């Protein structure tokens, strides 16, 4: 009974038997219903034939099951009874789903719950998308601490629930408040299929689903809901281990004729940058002066043309909305009276604004990127340590020294990246690196916006500054590192410089504190290749032994992508402090 299992959300994970995804106590009627679909079938039929009527009856609580069972069991001799369900009928009339849109909100590195992007659904019921309803599944976190959030998300300690909100609220949250691009994929579904999904959503109701960062996350749980649309969908079965939100888009786009239309909603920051780019140098000076309130707004047109003043006012308005995360009728906090006067002065000009024509950045469409998980091997030779082979497993997601197709050029997100090294000289297999997290956010300085670049890394590594001749267990280093500075991105060229510091422990040097500079450049001639060079300088001080040492390390790599899921890298690293170098090449395969 595969269809019965789908509408009850039985899923197989980690190659084990199927079991129910929903953890709320009121979803499965049988005591063994979470593991036994036959027992749940019997309990459901027993509920339907109990004689109970109205909203509290099983037939009203589980209308999706009722529809499926009647379609498959009813005949001239056997009829499952029905009843009036006022609450459900009113709810489905309000939602009125005529179609479905899968929405992807771009990567938001400043929020732990959305750093990999976020996906949700929109039920179409009118010609105005903002009046539609958004379907969201998310954790209910009790912390904003990135490390605590990661731990709880990995171990399922957050309760996840569905919510149904006006789509305008989701646009405000993601598009405006968090300044994230929205990619909308309208699906080629019938109204009946949309109603099937809405009815399954009604059945789940307030029941919780334990939220796991890697697998039972927003995207995977939404795929299980999409699977209930008809008997042909089995998207959730594509993912056995972990799920990245962008990977779900690739699965959807691979299904023949499923995606009908793609629409792009630029973020509030991109809307402002579009308006600001329309200004000439004189108008940019006026823009700055208007923000400093050096002019009476109504007198500007006495000195400049109406068209010029209109462009400036439009840019200032978008700037205030972006900086204060405003939308619709929301009021400014920093510029309350000024913004009101600005809008009135703008209206008095009676000049039509230049239409917002922001072309979708096709190269950033999330489904065009490689899948988030990576498996690889690399060979290298070190002047002192000799030959080595590395084996890499990276569950998520993207690094700045990899090609950028489908991903942001200014952000890196890696969790649980493992690099095992086998040294031929010592015949030893050991952990070269285990990055619990390695996050970089390098937004570009672009006046009048001056965002801060930052990075955060934590993990375990074999410290090559400690012993250049190969593996030494006492040189294993546990560390927490952070840095902040600035970055500049212009065309194919990117440069960044950050002050950095870390705290660490290793057996040979004890507890250490370090400070230094991290700087680098990247060249991306296209979206499928990148040259990257980083210089890492640190001055380390041992609190345990009252000693100092220096790290000066230069990394260079050239990566290119081919066959859509294969990446090749050539690298040359130089330890300038201990006069060692390592050169090598690697090949990597990306998978779901």
XYZ file of C-alpha atoms in Angstrom, residues 65-590:
526
model
C -7.478 9.252 4.652
C -11.235 9.215 4.177
C -10.945 10.277 0.549
C -8.293 7.676 -0.253
C -10.060 4.822 1.528
C -13.395 5.550 -0.128
C -11.705 5.669 -3.543
C -10.087 2.280 -2.942
C -12.606 0.387 -0.789
C -16.095 1.635 -1.589
C -18.255 -0.514 -3.838
C -21.946 -1.351 -4.116
C -21.769 -3.578 -1.027
C -19.403 -1.532 1.139
C -19.634 2.174 1.833
C -17.507 4.102 4.340
C -19.843 6.611 6.028
C -19.354 10.357 5.701
C -20.400 13.331 7.803
C -20.562 17.113 7.678
C -17.311 18.779 8.783
C -18.028 22.516 9.186
C -14.552 23.480 10.447
C -12.669 21.655 7.725
C -15.031 22.831 4.990
C -14.675 26.454 6.136
C -10.865 26.124 6.303
C -10.492 24.575 2.854
C -12.817 27.237 1.430
C -10.634 30.004 2.888
C -7.358 28.465 1.687
C -8.984 27.569 -1.653
C -5.886 25.930 -3.208
C -5.944 26.052 -7.004
C -2.234 25.376 -7.496
C 1.094 25.050 -5.722
C 4.351 27.008 -5.851
C 7.596 25.791 -4.305
C 9.521 28.789 -2.953
C 13.236 28.884 -2.183
C 14.607 31.650 0.012
C 18.295 32.191 -0.676
C 21.071 31.416 1.780
C 21.003 33.661 4.860
C 24.252 33.171 6.694
C 23.334 35.434 9.639
C 20.597 33.068 10.835
C 21.628 29.519 11.894
C 18.249 28.093 10.874
C 18.480 29.469 7.318
C 22.167 29.469 6.445
C 21.564 26.671 3.915
C 18.582 28.434 2.411
C 14.957 27.707 3.189
C 12.087 26.271 1.175
C 8.359 26.520 1.694
C 5.155 26.255 -0.329
C 2.540 28.688 -1.570
C -1.048 27.685 -2.278
C -2.330 29.670 -5.269
C -5.879 30.924 -4.886
C -5.925 34.286 -6.682
C -4.156 36.350 -9.324
C -2.274 38.274 -6.630
C 0.440 36.105 -5.055
C 0.587 38.275 -1.937
C -2.971 37.234 -1.029
C -2.084 33.528 -1.301
C -1.201 31.345 1.677
C 2.337 30.212 2.481
C 2.951 26.765 3.991
C 6.028 26.676 6.176
C 7.703 23.975 8.232
C 10.300 25.156 10.717
C 11.883 24.414 14.040
C 10.809 26.279 17.140
C 14.286 27.198 18.408
C 15.007 28.405 21.925
C 18.439 29.849 21.109
C 20.202 32.059 18.554
C 23.647 30.815 19.546
C 25.113 29.214 16.427
C 26.980 26.444 18.287
C 24.025 25.553 20.543
C 21.640 25.707 17.587
C 23.880 23.373 15.575
C 24.051 20.841 18.419
C 20.302 20.835 19.044
C 19.545 20.753 15.332
C 21.836 17.766 14.812
C 20.274 15.808 17.679
C 16.573 16.530 17.051
C 16.058 18.575 20.213
C 13.932 21.163 18.403
C 10.213 20.651 17.838
C 9.142 21.378 14.270
C 5.641 22.371 13.172
C 3.771 23.444 10.062
C 2.301 26.917 9.865
C -0.093 28.518 7.384
C 0.383 32.270 6.925
C -0.470 34.874 4.283
C 2.265 34.804 1.646
C 2.742 38.549 2.140
C 4.019 37.779 5.656
C 6.640 35.377 4.274
C 7.699 37.924 1.644
C 8.124 40.513 4.390
C 10.128 38.095 6.522
C 12.514 36.786 3.882
C 12.489 39.318 1.041
C 12.434 42.479 3.140
C 13.453 41.836 6.758
C 16.289 39.439 5.924
C 16.959 40.815 2.422
C 16.935 37.417 0.726
C 16.096 36.632 -2.863
C 13.026 34.468 -3.420
C 12.833 31.942 -6.255
C 9.273 30.783 -6.990
C 8.735 27.527 -8.895
C 5.129 27.155 -9.988
C 4.324 23.453 -10.244
C 2.215 21.877 -12.928
C -0.392 20.440 -10.548
C -4.147 20.221 -10.868
C -6.521 21.792 -8.367
C -7.389 18.323 -7.050
C -3.713 17.622 -6.367
C -3.378 20.941 -4.557
C -6.441 20.107 -2.454
C -4.937 16.701 -1.646
C -1.872 18.440 -0.205
C -3.958 20.956 1.735
C -6.081 18.145 3.152
C -2.960 16.280 4.324
C -1.765 19.503 5.931
C -5.090 19.737 7.787
C -4.576 16.207 9.107
C -1.152 17.030 10.547
C -2.549 20.176 12.146
C -0.689 21.036 15.349
C 1.140 17.710 15.575
C 4.889 18.157 15.841
C 7.687 16.600 13.807
C 11.108 16.450 15.446
C 13.425 18.778 13.537
C 16.821 17.471 12.449
C 19.271 19.800 10.741
C 20.503 17.353 8.130
C 17.497 15.198 7.278
C 14.086 16.000 8.811
C 14.428 19.691 7.985
C 12.155 22.200 6.241
C 12.853 20.887 2.749
C 12.528 17.169 3.441
C 9.286 17.520 5.387
C 7.803 19.686 2.614
C 8.748 17.017 0.067
C 6.757 14.458 2.049
C 3.762 16.796 1.855
C 4.262 17.248 -1.892
C 4.316 13.457 -2.262
C 0.711 13.328 -1.016
C -0.484 15.254 -4.108
C -0.832 12.088 -6.198
C 0.204 8.454 -6.504
C 3.200 9.217 -8.762
C 5.348 11.443 -6.556
C 8.046 9.881 -4.387
C 10.438 12.785 -3.981
C 11.268 12.112 -0.331
C 12.612 8.670 -1.239
C 15.434 10.381 -3.162
C 17.048 11.315 0.152
C 18.240 8.578 2.491
C 20.898 10.353 4.568
C 20.653 14.159 4.532
C 18.832 16.897 2.655
C 20.027 20.342 1.598
C 17.195 22.740 0.670
C 18.665 23.495 -2.762
C 18.922 19.755 -3.506
C 15.133 19.438 -3.307
C 14.864 21.971 -6.143
C 17.110 19.827 -8.318
C 14.891 16.797 -7.716
C 11.762 18.791 -8.546
C 13.293 20.190 -11.729
C 14.355 16.717 -12.880
C 10.748 15.468 -12.847
C 9.388 15.793 -16.407
C 7.137 18.828 -16.988
C 6.604 19.463 -13.295
C 7.952 23.027 -13.153
C 5.621 25.272 -15.126
C 7.148 28.693 -14.455
C 9.978 30.284 -12.453
C 9.669 33.771 -10.955
C 12.337 35.797 -9.181
C 11.731 38.275 -6.345
C 14.872 40.356 -5.676
C 15.798 41.179 -2.100
C 15.347 44.634 -0.587
C 19.091 45.214 -0.876
C 19.069 44.462 -4.605
C 16.071 46.741 -5.072
C 17.981 49.554 -3.393
C 21.140 48.889 -5.422
C 19.079 49.042 -8.610
C 17.701 52.473 -7.641
C 21.106 53.749 -6.541
C 22.769 52.597 -9.790
C 20.358 54.836 -11.739
C 21.858 57.937 -10.112
C 24.621 59.964 -11.734
C 27.487 61.368 -9.628
C 25.648 64.609 -8.855
C 22.504 62.728 -7.835
C 24.561 60.479 -5.541
C 25.819 63.593 -3.769
C 22.225 64.798 -3.441
C 21.288 61.344 -2.104
C 23.844 61.704 0.712
C 22.737 65.250 1.474
C 19.055 64.262 1.572
C 19.807 61.504 4.084
C 21.653 64.055 6.227
C 18.579 66.303 5.881
C 20.601 69.179 4.434
C 17.737 70.124 2.094
C 14.102 70.978 2.534
C 12.542 68.198 0.486
C 9.972 70.394 -1.232
C 12.625 72.884 -2.336
C 14.888 70.414 -4.154
C 12.991 70.766 -7.413
C 13.904 74.469 -7.409
C 17.544 73.492 -7.961
C 17.289 70.220 -9.886
C 14.948 68.697 -12.446
C 11.863 66.838 -11.267
C 13.122 63.636 -12.905
C 16.453 63.889 -11.084
C 14.798 64.562 -7.725
C 12.396 61.659 -8.304
C 15.289 59.239 -8.871
C 16.984 60.465 -5.688
C 13.799 60.178 -3.622
C 13.163 56.661 -4.937
C 16.700 55.614 -3.957
C 16.429 57.193 -0.505
C 13.075 55.494 0.085
C 14.479 52.079 -0.884
C 17.538 52.720 1.292
C 15.445 53.460 4.384
C 13.227 50.437 3.722
C 16.298 48.193 3.352
C 18.169 49.506 6.394
C 15.097 49.379 8.628
C 13.640 46.203 7.073
C 10.356 47.898 6.220
C 7.559 46.912 3.882
C 4.005 47.938 3.175
C 2.564 50.205 5.866
C 5.327 49.660 8.436
C 6.665 52.812 10.075
C 10.307 53.848 10.225
C 11.980 54.034 13.631
C 15.109 56.004 12.751
C 13.452 58.290 10.173
C 9.734 58.356 11.150
C 8.824 61.939 10.234
C 11.481 62.220 7.525
C 10.202 59.136 5.694
C 6.627 60.412 5.849
C 7.699 63.795 4.444
C 9.834 62.041 1.826
C 6.896 60.007 0.522
C 4.685 63.117 0.412
C 7.364 65.098 -1.440
C 7.860 62.237 -3.870
C 4.134 62.057 -4.623
C 3.978 65.787 -5.273
C 6.518 65.473 -8.116
C 4.003 63.539 -10.254
C 6.855 61.689 -11.996
C 6.494 57.987 -12.764
C 9.277 55.888 -11.227
C 11.599 53.874 -13.425
C 10.197 50.318 -13.350
C 12.139 47.828 -11.252
C 13.710 45.640 -13.930
C 16.177 43.464 -12.088
C 17.165 40.555 -14.271
C 17.231 37.216 -12.466
C 20.856 36.180 -11.874
C 20.539 32.932 -13.824
C 23.935 31.713 -12.623
C 22.633 31.924 -9.028
C 19.536 29.809 -9.598
C 19.900 27.261 -6.798
C 18.995 24.244 -8.926
C 21.939 24.999 -11.239
C 24.522 24.414 -8.525
C 26.109 21.093 -7.685
C 24.486 19.050 -4.893
C 25.603 20.006 -1.410
C 27.382 16.796 -0.326
C 30.867 16.009 -1.621
C 33.076 12.921 -1.628
C 36.640 13.183 -2.889
C 40.215 11.949 -3.000
C 43.434 13.832 -3.567
C 47.101 13.009 -4.005
C 49.819 15.353 -2.736
C 53.548 15.512 -2.183
C 55.245 17.421 0.626
C 58.914 18.392 0.589
C 59.447 16.975 4.092
C 56.549 14.527 4.661
C 56.563 12.954 1.188
C 53.609 11.318 -0.575
C 50.094 11.300 0.836
C 46.550 10.423 -0.212
C 43.582 12.262 1.302
C 39.978 11.115 1.500
C 37.298 13.779 1.987
C 33.646 13.696 3.027
C 31.744 16.991 3.200
C 28.006 16.671 3.980
C 27.287 20.377 3.349
C 27.464 22.782 1.509
C 29.800 25.111 -0.423
C 33.296 26.572 -0.152
C 34.644 29.764 -1.686
C 37.479 27.922 -3.397
C 34.948 25.876 -5.411
C 33.065 27.033 -8.551
C 30.148 29.304 -7.708
C 27.349 28.198 -10.080
C 24.109 28.092 -8.078
C 25.722 29.572 -4.972
C 26.581 33.002 -3.615
C 30.087 34.231 -4.415
C 30.493 35.879 -1.036
C 29.603 33.086 1.405
C 30.944 29.707 2.494
C 29.108 27.189 4.661
C 30.684 23.879 5.641
C 29.665 21.569 8.475
C 31.252 18.294 9.586
C 33.854 18.250 6.830
C 36.233 15.309 7.346
C 39.655 14.922 5.708
C 41.539 11.662 6.331
C 45.181 11.454 5.262
C 47.338 8.417 4.605
C 51.083 9.109 4.669
C 53.232 6.629 2.805
C 56.386 7.624 4.684
C 54.969 6.666 8.085
C 52.292 4.227 6.835
C 49.816 6.127 8.991
C 46.130 6.970 8.472
C 44.963 9.915 10.557
C 42.496 12.811 10.729
C 44.086 15.766 8.966
C 41.040 18.018 9.470
C 37.616 17.755 11.040
C 35.759 21.038 10.652
C 32.695 21.079 12.855
C 31.866 24.344 11.134
C 33.695 26.605 8.725
C 31.661 29.658 7.799
C 32.750 32.727 5.858
C 30.655 35.760 4.990
C 32.456 38.201 2.694
C 29.846 40.733 1.477
C 31.328 43.388 -0.750
C 31.940 46.997 0.228
C 29.758 48.925 -2.166
C 29.015 52.545 -1.180
C 26.814 53.620 0.397
C 26.664 50.145 2.020
C 29.638 48.969 4.071
C 28.893 45.463 5.388
C 31.291 43.657 7.707
C 33.086 40.529 6.489
C 33.489 37.757 9.065
C 34.435 34.121 9.497
C 33.978 31.420 12.148
C 35.671 28.050 12.286
C 35.832 25.281 14.890
C 37.269 21.799 14.742
C 40.328 19.566 14.994
C 43.383 19.633 12.756
C 46.842 18.167 12.417
C 49.097 21.189 13.021
C 51.759 21.158 10.301
C 53.536 24.082 12.006
C 54.167 21.745 14.941
C 55.914 18.989 12.940
C 56.707 19.301 9.247
C 57.960 15.744 8.872
C 54.556 14.100 9.053
C 51.965 12.877 11.512
C 52.541 13.304 15.224
C 49.670 12.625 17.611
C 50.815 15.301 20.049
C 50.431 17.909 17.286
C 46.674 17.388 16.970
C 45.052 20.760 17.628
C 41.490 21.550 18.793
C 40.539 25.134 18.050
C 37.899 27.840 17.838
C 38.697 30.673 15.426
C 37.002 33.875 14.322
C 37.766 36.988 12.345
C 36.281 40.196 11.002
C 37.253 42.697 8.330
C 36.206 43.782 4.861
C 35.827 42.374 1.354
C 35.457 43.735 -2.143
C 33.808 41.937 -5.066
C 34.009 43.439 -8.539
C 33.253 41.366 -11.627
C 35.473 38.289 -11.641
C 37.730 39.637 -8.892
C 37.327 39.312 -5.110
C 39.676 40.447 -2.332
C 39.295 40.247 1.433
C 41.300 41.052 4.563
C 40.311 40.126 8.114
C 41.839 40.437 11.561
C 41.577 37.023 13.210
C 42.075 35.309 16.568
C 41.725 31.810 17.946
C 41.886 29.708 21.100
C 43.291 26.187 20.920
C 44.741 23.241 22.784
C 47.290 20.650 21.727
C 49.499 18.362 23.751
C 52.849 19.746 22.620
C 52.018 23.464 23.050
C 49.245 23.332 25.652
C 46.633 26.095 25.693
C 47.280 28.760 23.081
C 45.854 32.097 22.092
C 46.569 33.514 18.650
C 45.981 36.677 16.694
C 46.839 37.653 13.145
C 45.589 38.473 9.666
C 43.773 36.436 7.031
C 43.779 37.838 3.496
C 43.131 36.477 0.043
C 42.000 36.916 -3.525
C 39.738 34.939 -5.842
C 39.375 35.092 -9.616
C 36.279 33.616 -11.266
C 36.519 33.862 -15.070
C 33.216 31.966 -15.235
C 30.843 30.147 -12.910
C 32.557 26.801 -13.367
C 36.130 27.680 -12.399
C 37.927 29.651 -9.709
C 41.489 30.499 -8.738
C 41.940 31.162 -5.045
C 44.898 32.312 -2.950
C 44.891 32.910 0.832
C 47.600 34.022 3.205
C 47.177 33.055 6.861
C 49.443 34.789 9.413
C 49.098 34.100 13.124
C 51.202 34.873 16.173
C 50.620 32.130 18.722
C 51.232 32.399 22.470
C 51.221 29.362 24.781
C 49.602 30.136 28.130
C 50.828 26.769 29.396
C 54.525 27.101 28.518
C 54.885 30.897 28.163
C 56.277 30.537 24.644
C 55.597 32.028 21.224
C 55.564 30.750 17.653
C 54.491 32.040 14.243
C 52.322 30.667 11.480
C 52.701 31.960 7.919
C 50.855 29.783 5.427
C 49.993 30.444 1.772
C 47.323 28.342 0.026
C 46.734 28.421 -3.737
C 44.256 26.393 -5.752
C 42.654 26.206 -9.166
C 39.304 24.415 -9.318
C 37.051 23.685 -12.238
C 33.798 21.807 -12.591
C 32.728 19.489 -15.397
C 30.086 16.814 -16.082
C 27.812 18.844 -13.741
C 28.853 16.932 -10.594
C 32.630 16.508 -10.865
C 35.194 19.016 -9.611
C 38.936 18.864 -10.168
C 41.425 20.863 -8.113
C 45.123 21.596 -8.445
C 46.754 23.094 -5.371
C 50.096 24.344 -4.077
C 50.531 25.214 -0.381
C 53.574 26.871 1.152
C 54.457 26.887 4.839
C 56.687 29.954 4.750
C 57.648 29.701 8.417
C 59.166 26.205 8.349
C 60.158 26.210 4.654
C 57.868 23.352 3.641
C 55.570 23.036 0.640
C 52.920 20.634 -0.621
C 51.532 20.285 -4.155
C 48.793 18.006 -5.354
C 45.568 17.418 -7.202
C 42.128 16.187 -6.202
C 38.899 14.997 -7.749
C 35.515 15.339 -6.064
C 32.044 13.986 -6.720
C 28.952 15.904 -5.574
